[in-house]
XYZ file of C-alpha atoms in Angstrom:
430
model
C -1.046 -16.343 -76.876
C -1.363 -16.836 -73.129
C 2.593 -15.795 -73.084
C 1.260 -11.992 -74.323
C -0.835 -11.643 -72.387
C 0.829 -12.345 -69.241
C 2.898 -9.358 -70.603
C 0.472 -7.006 -71.370
C -0.782 -7.977 -67.863
C 3.001 -6.910 -66.231
C 3.208 -3.777 -68.092
C -0.189 -2.578 -67.839
C 0.253 -3.256 -63.380
C 4.107 -1.686 -63.807
C 2.286 1.699 -65.199
C -0.076 1.742 -62.467
C 2.068 1.431 -59.818
C 4.087 4.267 -61.631
C 0.899 6.737 -61.361
C 0.307 5.702 -57.891
C 4.174 6.745 -57.003
C 3.518 10.139 -58.985
C 0.210 11.144 -57.375
C 1.536 10.490 -54.016
C 5.093 12.838 -54.779
C 3.028 15.461 -55.929
C 0.516 14.849 -53.150
C 2.832 15.973 -49.560
C -0.546 15.424 -47.327
C -0.937 11.799 -48.800
C 2.668 11.131 -48.525
C 2.901 12.116 -44.646
C -0.329 10.160 -44.119
C 1.333 7.131 -45.261
C 4.828 7.466 -44.070
C 5.233 4.638 -41.645
C 7.420 6.444 -39.508
C 4.451 8.520 -38.374
C 2.013 5.683 -38.113
C 4.528 4.091 -35.090
C 4.138 6.719 -33.203
C 2.483 6.600 -29.916
C 1.433 8.990 -27.409
C 3.108 8.793 -23.953
C 2.474 10.172 -20.647
C 4.480 13.385 -20.110
C 5.620 12.769 -16.228
C 6.265 15.294 -14.337
C 8.732 15.866 -11.080
C 5.867 17.620 -8.872
C 3.553 15.117 -9.634
C 5.419 12.039 -8.652
C 7.133 14.120 -6.033
C 10.605 13.788 -7.399
C 10.985 17.604 -6.977
C 10.915 16.857 -3.755
C 13.656 14.211 -3.043
C 15.380 13.482 -0.466
C 12.416 14.085 1.230
C 10.190 11.608 0.325
C 9.862 7.690 -0.018
C 12.298 6.118 -2.765
C 12.821 5.871 -6.603
C 13.102 2.552 -6.888
C 10.182 1.837 -9.443
C 10.933 5.145 -11.155
C 11.652 3.503 -14.413
C 8.663 1.995 -14.585
C 6.970 5.245 -14.668
C 9.291 6.614 -17.308
C 9.538 3.560 -19.791
C 5.535 3.510 -19.485
C 5.951 -0.227 -17.996
C 3.826 1.498 -15.459
C 0.563 3.272 -16.242
C -2.716 4.424 -14.898
C -6.175 3.045 -15.636
C -6.385 5.185 -18.700
C -3.609 3.120 -20.294
C -5.177 1.989 -23.230
C -6.558 5.359 -24.530
C -5.716 7.275 -27.454
C -4.472 10.491 -25.394
C -2.470 8.799 -22.566
C -2.784 11.954 -19.701
C -2.145 12.184 -15.989
C -4.781 12.126 -13.710
C -5.380 14.730 -11.081
C -2.579 15.375 -8.627
C -4.980 15.781 -5.914
C -5.866 12.511 -5.525
C -4.935 10.378 -3.003
C -4.363 6.943 -4.532
C -4.683 5.660 -8.343
C -5.428 2.426 -10.713
C -2.395 1.399 -12.163
C -1.207 -1.152 -14.948
C 2.171 -2.999 -14.413
C 4.216 -5.149 -16.498
C 7.753 -6.654 -17.087
C 7.174 -8.191 -20.261
C 5.163 -5.484 -22.460
C 2.338 -8.240 -22.537
C 0.829 -9.342 -19.831
C -0.384 -6.195 -17.524
C -1.907 -6.870 -14.322
C -3.267 -4.203 -12.046
C -1.630 -2.367 -9.170
C -2.632 0.368 -6.908
C -0.481 3.903 -6.575
C -1.190 5.990 -3.999
C 0.267 8.798 -1.841
C 1.395 8.132 1.774
C -1.047 11.278 2.452
C -2.926 13.618 0.116
C -1.132 16.384 -1.649
C -2.581 18.981 0.081
C -1.280 17.283 3.665
C 2.229 17.230 1.692
C 1.997 20.663 0.440
C 0.924 21.839 4.468
C 4.110 19.788 5.746
C 6.731 21.418 3.569
C 5.611 24.721 4.446
C 5.680 23.714 7.671
C 9.661 22.543 7.876
C 10.349 25.741 6.098
C 8.844 27.926 8.441
C 9.534 26.284 11.598
C 12.890 25.583 10.577
C 14.154 28.344 8.278
C 11.698 30.779 8.985
C 11.386 30.789 5.349
C 7.855 30.448 3.233
C 9.982 28.548 0.843
C 13.500 26.168 0.932
C 15.285 22.968 0.068
C 13.148 20.500 2.467
C 16.676 17.993 1.801
C 18.625 20.910 3.348
C 16.279 21.664 5.655
C 15.580 18.645 7.565
C 19.477 17.697 7.654
C 19.940 20.474 9.917
C 17.714 18.932 12.520
C 19.260 17.181 15.897
C 17.540 14.355 15.108
C 18.682 13.523 11.380
C 22.208 14.604 12.868
C 22.028 11.991 15.423
C 20.778 9.419 12.219
C 23.838 10.498 10.233
C 26.505 8.875 13.463
C 24.471 5.873 14.436
C 25.535 2.834 13.637
C 22.396 1.027 13.971
C 18.516 2.008 14.540
C 18.314 2.221 17.778
C 14.812 3.417 19.927
C 15.599 6.613 20.369
C 16.466 7.596 17.042
C 12.193 7.172 16.464
C 10.946 8.444 19.706
C 8.242 10.532 19.023
C 7.592 9.982 15.397
C 3.472 9.597 15.351
C 3.574 6.613 13.574
C 1.675 3.579 15.645
C 4.713 1.472 14.389
C 6.569 3.103 16.384
C 4.855 3.606 19.172
C 5.993 0.780 21.564
C 9.162 -0.081 19.585
C 11.680 -3.102 20.216
C 15.578 -3.149 19.115
C 14.489 -6.161 17.479
C 11.319 -4.132 15.482
C 13.956 -1.947 14.482
C 16.586 -4.190 13.145
C 13.970 -5.672 11.251
C 13.349 -2.279 9.576
C 16.919 -2.017 8.311
C 17.562 -5.092 7.005
C 14.324 -5.242 4.952
C 14.614 -1.719 3.842
C 13.391 -2.220 0.274
C 14.781 1.430 -1.199
C 18.548 0.377 -0.803
C 20.578 -2.180 -3.274
C 22.002 -3.959 -0.531
C 19.638 -5.067 2.454
C 20.054 -7.966 4.849
C 22.318 -6.333 7.980
C 20.722 -4.595 11.167
C 23.826 -2.098 10.876
C 22.880 1.036 8.685
C 26.632 1.042 6.999
C 25.077 0.200 3.404
C 22.234 2.680 4.324
C 23.921 6.083 2.421
C 23.073 9.770 3.420
C 19.978 9.843 1.082
C 19.037 6.743 2.215
C 18.828 7.375 5.928
C 16.526 10.816 5.303
C 14.069 8.705 3.027
C 14.107 5.922 5.620
C 13.207 8.415 8.285
C 11.217 10.932 6.333
C 8.307 7.710 5.631
C 8.766 6.526 9.190
C 7.387 9.828 10.482
C 4.583 10.508 7.583
C 3.522 7.164 6.966
C 4.477 3.860 7.527
C 2.706 1.790 5.292
C 5.371 0.979 2.766
C 7.522 -0.112 5.484
C 5.012 -2.685 7.354
C 4.311 -3.952 3.436
C 8.169 -4.463 3.169
C 8.875 -6.163 6.640
C 6.501 -8.159 6.723
C 6.204 -9.157 2.600
C 3.030 -11.262 1.444
C 5.090 -13.947 0.252
C 5.827 -15.293 3.568
C 2.084 -15.313 5.094
C 1.203 -12.221 6.271
C -2.035 -10.670 5.144
C -0.529 -7.167 3.066
C -0.475 -6.789 -0.445
C 2.924 -6.613 -2.336
C 5.205 -3.410 -2.416
C 6.313 -3.273 -5.864
C 8.069 -0.005 -4.994
C 7.959 4.071 -4.346
C 9.293 7.004 -6.878
C 9.361 10.012 -5.474
C 6.167 10.281 -3.327
C 4.017 7.507 -5.175
C 3.573 4.148 -3.608
C 3.185 0.699 -6.292
C 1.656 -2.333 -4.706
C -0.507 -4.883 -5.505
C -4.491 -4.023 -6.350
C -6.815 -4.868 -3.882
C -10.931 -3.081 -4.238
C -11.623 -1.919 -0.669
C -14.468 -3.801 1.601
C -16.755 -1.219 1.318
C -17.731 -2.709 -2.462
C -18.496 -5.683 -0.492
C -21.235 -4.073 1.373
C -23.720 -5.388 -0.672
C -22.123 -8.734 -1.451
C -24.069 -11.391 -1.790
C -25.115 -13.024 2.205
C -22.210 -16.072 1.062
C -19.876 -13.853 -0.191
C -20.097 -11.553 3.368
C -19.794 -14.340 5.649
C -16.929 -15.891 3.883
C -15.430 -12.218 4.347
C -16.731 -11.668 7.668
C -14.582 -14.903 8.503
C -11.183 -13.860 6.786
C -11.797 -10.284 8.477
C -11.469 -12.731 11.742
C -8.993 -14.885 11.200
C -6.621 -12.053 10.161
C -7.303 -10.489 13.914
C -6.254 -14.009 15.414
C -3.027 -14.192 13.553
C -2.323 -10.585 14.312
C -2.659 -11.494 17.916
C -0.357 -15.146 17.885
C 2.030 -15.618 15.122
C 5.396 -17.180 14.947
C 7.246 -13.664 15.306
C 5.584 -13.069 18.831
C 4.762 -9.663 17.450
C 1.529 -8.528 18.539
C -0.455 -5.861 15.860
C -3.625 -3.947 16.940
C -5.293 -0.890 15.242
C -5.699 2.254 15.988
C -8.582 3.042 13.805
C -10.344 1.138 10.855
C -12.960 2.258 8.470
C -14.426 0.611 5.255
C -10.689 0.655 2.858
C -8.432 -0.590 5.826
C -9.054 -3.993 4.035
C -9.031 -4.890 0.855
C -9.685 -7.866 -1.427
C -7.635 -9.214 -4.079
C -9.528 -10.828 -7.045
C -9.935 -14.532 -6.069
C -11.506 -13.545 -3.177
C -9.213 -13.129 -0.668
C -8.944 -10.536 2.102
C -5.736 -8.477 3.111
C -5.195 -5.246 5.213
C -5.030 -2.792 2.554
C -4.075 0.069 5.021
C -0.747 -0.795 7.378
C -0.977 3.246 8.218
C -3.415 2.350 11.238
C -1.446 -0.382 12.464
C 0.518 -0.428 15.995
C 3.022 -3.258 17.104
C 4.339 -5.003 20.375
C 7.426 -6.859 20.714
C 5.572 -10.167 22.918
C 9.297 -10.693 23.252
C 11.546 -7.967 24.319
C 8.214 -5.261 25.024
C 8.922 -1.939 24.213
C 12.216 -0.275 24.997
C 10.551 3.569 24.932
C 9.481 4.880 28.503
C 6.464 7.281 27.962
C 8.236 10.015 29.243
C 10.514 9.662 25.472
C 7.054 8.696 23.844
C 6.011 12.175 24.300
C 9.080 14.060 22.682
C 8.544 15.797 19.570
C 9.970 17.699 16.893
C 9.158 18.218 13.242
C 9.805 15.448 12.438
C 6.359 14.077 14.601
C 4.209 16.865 13.025
C 4.693 15.919 9.928
C 0.856 14.390 9.149
C -0.043 15.273 12.806
C -1.121 17.767 15.168
C 1.951 17.888 17.400
C -0.730 17.994 20.651
C -2.064 14.595 19.867
C -1.521 12.331 22.715
C 0.028 8.986 23.045
C -1.543 5.856 23.587
C 0.239 3.977 26.803
C 1.833 0.578 25.389
C 0.616 -0.561 28.354
C -3.081 0.131 28.018
C -3.339 -2.030 24.665
C -5.678 -5.469 25.185
C -5.946 -7.535 22.543
C -9.528 -7.501 21.736
C -9.168 -3.688 21.231
C -8.672 -4.250 17.389
C -11.831 -6.537 17.125
C -14.392 -4.043 18.947
C -13.406 -1.388 16.259
C -14.198 -3.855 13.441
C -16.941 -4.882 15.137
C -17.928 -1.311 15.614
C -16.781 -0.289 12.607
C -17.096 -2.693 9.679
C -18.904 -6.214 10.553
C -22.834 -4.607 10.788
C -22.096 -2.812 7.376
C -21.056 -6.299 6.075
C -23.578 -8.355 7.894
C -26.534 -6.563 8.473
C -30.195 -7.892 7.169
C -27.934 -10.610 5.141
C -29.511 -13.723 6.778
C -32.941 -15.282 7.141
C -34.347 -15.753 10.815
C -33.038 -16.960 13.844
C -29.410 -16.477 12.526
C -29.419 -13.028 11.585
C -30.670 -12.020 15.155
C -28.116 -14.723 16.642
C -25.254 -12.309 15.019
C -26.480 -9.136 15.329
C -27.199 -9.522 19.164
C -23.574 -11.000 19.018
C -22.472 -7.951 17.428
C -24.208 -5.561 19.672
C -22.034 -7.289 22.386
C -18.685 -7.036 20.779
C -19.635 -3.401 20.063
C -20.347 -2.689 23.731
C -17.063 -3.453 24.891
C -17.390 -7.140 25.778
C -17.034 -8.292 29.695
C -13.744 -7.430 31.366
C -13.837 -11.497 31.880
C -14.742 -12.760 27.729
C -11.151 -13.111 26.173
C -10.682 -12.691 22.739
C -10.082 -16.023 21.703
C -13.810 -16.662 22.942
C -15.162 -14.126 21.171
C -13.654 -14.689 17.969
C -14.638 -18.626 18.187
C -18.078 -17.963 18.695
C -18.707 -15.615 16.078
C -16.587 -18.270 13.774
C -19.201 -20.895 14.524
C -22.068 -19.154 13.564
C -20.320 -17.960 10.576
C -19.084 -20.973 9.405
C -22.356 -22.786 8.276
C -23.237 -19.957 5.867
C -20.458 -19.666 3.370
C -20.382 -21.734 0.391
C -17.471 -23.221 -1.317
C -17.149 -22.460 -5.215
C -14.997 -20.548 -7.764
C -16.093 -16.937 -6.596
C -13.393 -18.280 -3.951
C -11.059 -18.572 -6.041
C -8.143 -18.637 -2.832
C -9.829 -21.670 -1.563
C -10.875 -23.741 -4.364
C -11.388 -26.454 -5.190
C -9.126 -27.079 -1.796
C -13.189 -26.511 0.355
C -14.409 -29.460 -1.831
C -12.325 -31.897 -0.022
C -11.588 -30.457 3.268
C -13.351 -31.011 6.776
C -11.824 -27.002 7.569
C -14.793 -25.403 5.384
């Protein structure tokens, strides 16, 4: 009896399966929906060469990270959306996600060296000033210039090859600094030599273009975070987009709790101190600071988010350009700035220059109204003194030490400050 029931159940099941197959075959729309191949179709970014700036290469930054864009291993902040769309091209920066294994993702910043509007104006300027046309091949036009022809013949990057470029990093160049640029230029497959033999003509144009527009990605490459420099990690470039580790701009922390504000202010002072005193004997200074100049990682660590306004003076070799050479101007001097803008003399920069800028633009917004009296009054008085320019006989280190002394008791030691926790629990330094 049991065997008969099992046989009957098996026949009924087979009949039901046959009816289901016949029903699906008679209804094309149902069959298409049930197709396993259709269910695995995933939406994709439709990258255009124009959005990335690849249509302008080799008047661009590089191509080292393009594969990750096209393989969708770099996605914009809508990467979990069912309809993946590129963000507007006119934005200066984008939040993105980066992966090496398609499983774990980390946040990155995707930025342009300058706005698309400024890029487009610079491109038109190249065509109209060099070839007297509204549109042209940017690469062909720039290759014809006297400066680039000198670059093609050069075996080594020397100060005369960068004279007149608007980047603050190159206003007072030393041979030691220029050798470091060539040796650590990350957009070429084989770096490590101070001679430019491993750079193709294309590589030389990309390096010159980047230095002319914005030296931010070069600074990230030659002073990497893994060596202790206060910059986010450079991950690569594609066309006119740069990818680096993600940070939140300092402006997001203006309303932070008092202990967070005190911690960030102390980190700011520490960065300024390291800019003046470091093992390589370079002196870094800012020509401008704003709320986006500095950024904060998720672990609370403060970094220089935008290095485009950083100048460098070599304390070992000094500048190897005279003021007359600094004033030299050509098309590469005018890609992002007015050709008439004046250069700052290398001899006029003082050690407390950056501290005064930070006191004027950042610290009051970060520390204002955060603490109890009389501590708040002491901090406000000190910042006002700093904003006014400090006394001529007052040393930079003395000023930084006094402000740090006020702020140290105001910070706390807990898991919000992951970059120094739990070390702070067992160290007198904190």
